[in-house]
Amino acid sequence: MEARIEKIKQQLQAQAFKLTPQREATVRVLLENEEDHLSAEEVFMLVKDKFPEIGLATVYRTLELLSELHVLEKMNFGDGVARYDLRNDSTHHHHHHLICVQCGSVDEILEDWLAPLEERLDREFQFTVVDHRLDFQGICHRCREKAKAKAK
Amino acid sequence: MEARIEKIKQQLQAQAFKLTPQREATVRVLLENEEDHLSAEEVFMLVKDKFPEIGLATVYRTLELLSELHVLEKMNFGDGVARYDLRNDSTHHHHHHLICVQCGSVDEILEDWLAPLEERLDREFQFTVVDHRLDFQGICHRCREKAKAKAK
DNA sequence: ATTGGTGCAAAACCTTTGCAGGGCA
DNA sequence: TGCCCTGCAAAGGTTTTGCACCAAT
């Protein structure tokens, strides 16, 4: 945790940005809720618990900044708000997402399943891939279990 | 063209909705610009050329309705507006998109490249896929050609 | 008469921006 | 002092909603 904050601090400083208290509080919230794909508003409310005087605009500016530095990814799942996904710098590509249409949960696949397809795009479509996005909508394993239990 | 309108008319009537002149004009614009992933505003302006008294709210309502009937797909490419993609009912899955980061064009792949991955999700993740979304960002073949020509 | 559909304007919503002030080099 | 950063409020842009009216059953 502290190591990851330190790393982000360095990424900021490398471009002459500071890790202010507000920015650090925001990053901590993101780290503590890494699985959750929070919206700006949700981040704002969580940060406010620890740092009540922060303004919403600051959260937006921080998210925007971290997004530009590729510390996190701005995503859009079609529910009208932007959501943010911390990047594992081990992989420079997006995670794949498993979005449950029943309970709304979003799970992730961290491996890259698309390398063969990207080669094919290059060969057959003369398209040079720099990034990708792969989301599946469906029924997650938890809801599937629940449905099975109920059916008995 | 007329056949496709007729089909959409039937899809509407099956749920007791009418193909009003405004809706028909909207559908025609979508059919005529099928490749273009228009935004609501763009559809509105194109419809207005033929049907000047139409209101923007009607276009939004029509797009929403057609979206619910799965006649078209509401997409979000991250540019702040919803874009609409007419569905080929031959495939009940989305197209895959090739989004050019240089010129902003969006090309489509009509085949489904994900069937093997969906089987794997079912086996390994106990996740039942009902739909998916696959977008690639990169350099399209046109921009790649241009860059090559310039490099000479 | 009832129902669904429309146009207009207002509202709602998320996000960005302008600006005056604050903190730190 | 100069510069980045902040909070607040206002503005911006997209989408939805309320309402009165219209058309067709």
Coordinates of N, CA and C in Angstrom, one line a residue, chain B residues 28-100:
Chain B
R28 N -35.0 6.2 -41.0 CA -34.4 6.3 -42.3 C -33.0 7.0 -42.3
V29 N -32.9 7.9 -41.4 CA -31.6 8.6 -41.2 C -30.6 7.5 -40.7
L30 N -31.0 6.7 -39.8 CA -30.1 5.7 -39.2 C -29.7 4.7 -40.3
L31 N -30.6 4.3 -41.1 CA -30.3 3.3 -42.2 C -29.4 4.0 -43.2
E32 N -29.6 5.2 -43.5 CA -28.8 5.9 -44.5 C -27.4 6.1 -44.1
N33 N -27.2 6.1 -42.7 CA -25.9 6.4 -42.2 C -25.4 5.3 -41.3
E34 N -25.7 4.1 -41.7 CA -25.5 2.9 -40.9 C -24.0 2.8 -40.4
E35 N -23.1 3.2 -41.2 CA -21.7 3.1 -40.9 C -21.2 4.0 -39.9
D36 N -22.0 5.0 -39.5 CA -21.4 6.2 -38.9 C -21.5 6.4 -37.4
H37 N -22.2 5.6 -36.7 CA -22.3 5.7 -35.3 C -22.7 7.1 -34.9
L38 N -23.8 7.5 -35.3 CA -24.3 8.9 -35.1 C -24.6 9.1 -33.6
S39 N -24.4 10.4 -33.2 CA -24.9 10.8 -31.8 C -26.4 11.3 -32.0
A40 N -27.1 11.4 -30.9 CA -28.4 11.9 -30.9 C -28.5 13.2 -31.6
E41 N -27.6 14.1 -31.3 CA -27.6 15.4 -31.9 C -27.4 15.4 -33.4
E42 N -26.5 14.5 -33.9 CA -26.3 14.3 -35.3 C -27.5 13.7 -36.0
V43 N -28.2 12.8 -35.4 CA -29.4 12.2 -35.9 C -30.4 13.3 -36.0
F44 N -30.5 14.1 -35.0 CA -31.5 15.2 -34.9 C -31.3 16.2 -36.1
M45 N -30.1 16.6 -36.4 CA -29.8 17.5 -37.4 C -30.1 16.9 -38.8
L46 N -29.8 15.7 -39.0 CA -30.1 15.0 -40.3 C -31.6 14.8 -40.5
V47 N -32.3 14.5 -39.4 CA -33.7 14.3 -39.5 C -34.4 15.7 -39.8
K48 N -33.9 16.7 -39.2 CA -34.4 18.0 -39.4 C -34.4 18.5 -40.9
D49 N -33.4 18.0 -41.6 CA -33.4 18.4 -43.0 C -34.6 18.0 -43.8
K50 N -35.1 16.8 -43.4 CA -36.3 16.3 -44.1 C -37.6 16.6 -43.3
F51 N -37.5 16.9 -42.1 CA -38.6 16.9 -41.2 C -38.4 18.0 -40.2
P52 N -38.5 19.3 -40.7 CA -38.0 20.4 -39.9 C -38.7 20.6 -38.6
E53 N -39.9 20.2 -38.5 CA -40.7 20.5 -37.2 C -40.4 19.5 -36.1
I54 N -39.6 18.5 -36.3 CA -39.3 17.5 -35.3 C -38.5 18.2 -34.1
G55 N -38.8 17.6 -32.9 CA -38.1 18.1 -31.7 C -37.0 17.2 -31.3
L56 N -36.0 17.7 -30.6 CA -34.8 16.9 -30.2 C -35.3 15.8 -29.2
A57 N -36.2 16.2 -28.4 CA -36.7 15.2 -27.4 C -37.3 14.0 -28.0
T58 N -38.0 14.2 -29.2 CA -38.6 13.1 -29.9 C -37.5 12.2 -30.4
V59 N -36.4 12.8 -30.9 CA -35.3 11.9 -31.4 C -34.8 11.1 -30.2
Y60 N -34.5 11.7 -29.1 CA -34.0 11.0 -27.9 C -35.0 9.9 -27.6
R61 N -36.3 10.2 -27.5 CA -37.3 9.2 -27.2 C -37.3 8.0 -28.2
T62 N -37.2 8.4 -29.4 CA -37.2 7.3 -30.4 C -35.9 6.4 -30.3
L63 N -34.8 7.0 -30.1 CA -33.6 6.3 -30.0 C -33.6 5.4 -28.7
E64 N -34.2 5.9 -27.7 CA -34.3 5.1 -26.4 C -35.3 3.9 -26.7
L65 N -36.3 4.2 -27.4 CA -37.3 3.1 -27.6 C -36.7 2.0 -28.5
L66 N -36.0 2.4 -29.6 CA -35.5 1.5 -30.5 C -34.4 0.7 -29.8
S67 N -33.7 1.3 -28.9 CA -32.7 0.7 -28.1 C -33.3 -0.4 -27.2
E68 N -34.4 -0.1 -26.6 CA -35.0 -1.1 -25.7 C -35.5 -2.3 -26.6
L69 N -35.9 -2.0 -27.8 CA -36.4 -3.1 -28.6 C -35.3 -3.9 -29.3
H70 N -34.0 -3.4 -29.0 CA -32.8 -4.0 -29.6 C -32.8 -3.9 -31.1
V71 N -33.4 -2.8 -31.6 CA -33.3 -2.5 -33.0 C -31.9 -1.8 -33.2
L72 N -31.5 -1.0 -32.2 CA -30.2 -0.4 -32.2 C -29.5 -0.5 -30.9
E73 N -28.3 -0.2 -30.9 CA -27.5 -0.4 -29.7 C -26.9 1.0 -29.3
K74 N -27.1 1.3 -28.0 CA -26.6 2.6 -27.5 C -25.1 2.3 -27.1
M75 N -24.2 3.1 -27.6 CA -22.8 2.8 -27.3 C -22.2 4.1 -26.8
N76 N -21.1 3.9 -26.1 CA -20.4 5.0 -25.6 C -18.9 4.9 -25.9
F77 N -18.4 5.8 -26.7 CA -17.0 5.7 -27.1 C -16.1 6.6 -26.2
G78 N -16.7 7.2 -25.2 CA -15.9 8.0 -24.3 C -15.7 9.4 -24.7
D79 N -16.5 9.9 -25.7 CA -16.4 11.3 -26.1 C -17.5 12.1 -25.5
G80 N -18.2 11.6 -24.5 CA -19.2 12.4 -23.9 C -20.6 12.3 -24.4
V81 N -20.8 11.7 -25.6 CA -22.1 11.5 -26.1 C -22.4 10.1 -26.4
A82 N -23.7 9.7 -26.3 CA -24.1 8.3 -26.7 C -24.1 8.3 -28.2
R83 N -23.7 7.1 -28.7 CA -23.8 6.9 -30.2 C -24.6 5.7 -30.4
Y84 N -25.2 5.6 -31.6 CA -26.2 4.5 -31.8 C -25.8 3.7 -33.0
D85 N -25.9 2.4 -32.9 CA -25.5 1.5 -33.9 C -26.6 0.5 -34.2
L86 N -27.1 0.6 -35.5 CA -28.1 -0.2 -35.9 C -27.7 -1.7 -35.8
R87 N -28.6 -2.6 -35.3 CA -28.2 -4.0 -35.2 C -28.6 -4.7 -36.5
N88 N -27.7 -5.6 -36.9 CA -28.1 -6.6 -37.9 C -28.7 -7.7 -37.2
D89 N -29.9 -8.0 -37.4 CA -30.5 -9.0 -36.6 C -30.0 -10.4 -36.9
S90 N -29.2 -10.5 -38.0 CA -28.6 -11.8 -38.2 C -27.7 -12.2 -37.1
T91 N -27.0 -11.2 -36.5 CA -26.1 -11.5 -35.4 C -26.7 -10.8 -34.2
H92 N -26.9 -11.5 -33.1 CA -27.5 -10.8 -32.0 C -26.5 -10.2 -31.1
H93 N -25.2 -10.4 -31.5 CA -24.1 -9.8 -30.7 C -23.7 -8.5 -31.4
H94 N -23.0 -7.7 -30.6 CA -22.4 -6.5 -31.1 C -21.4 -6.7 -32.2
H95 N -21.2 -5.7 -33.0 CA -20.0 -5.7 -33.8 C -18.8 -5.4 -33.0
H96 N -17.6 -5.7 -33.5 CA -16.4 -5.3 -32.9 C -16.0 -4.0 -33.6
H97 N -15.4 -3.1 -32.8 CA -15.0 -1.7 -33.4 C -13.6 -1.5 -33.5
L98 N -13.2 -0.9 -34.6 CA -11.8 -0.5 -34.7 C -11.8 1.1 -34.7
I99 N -11.3 1.6 -33.6 CA -11.4 3.1 -33.4 C -10.1 3.7 -33.7
C100 N -10.0 4.6 -34.7 CA -8.7 5.2 -35.0 C -8.4 6.3 -34.1

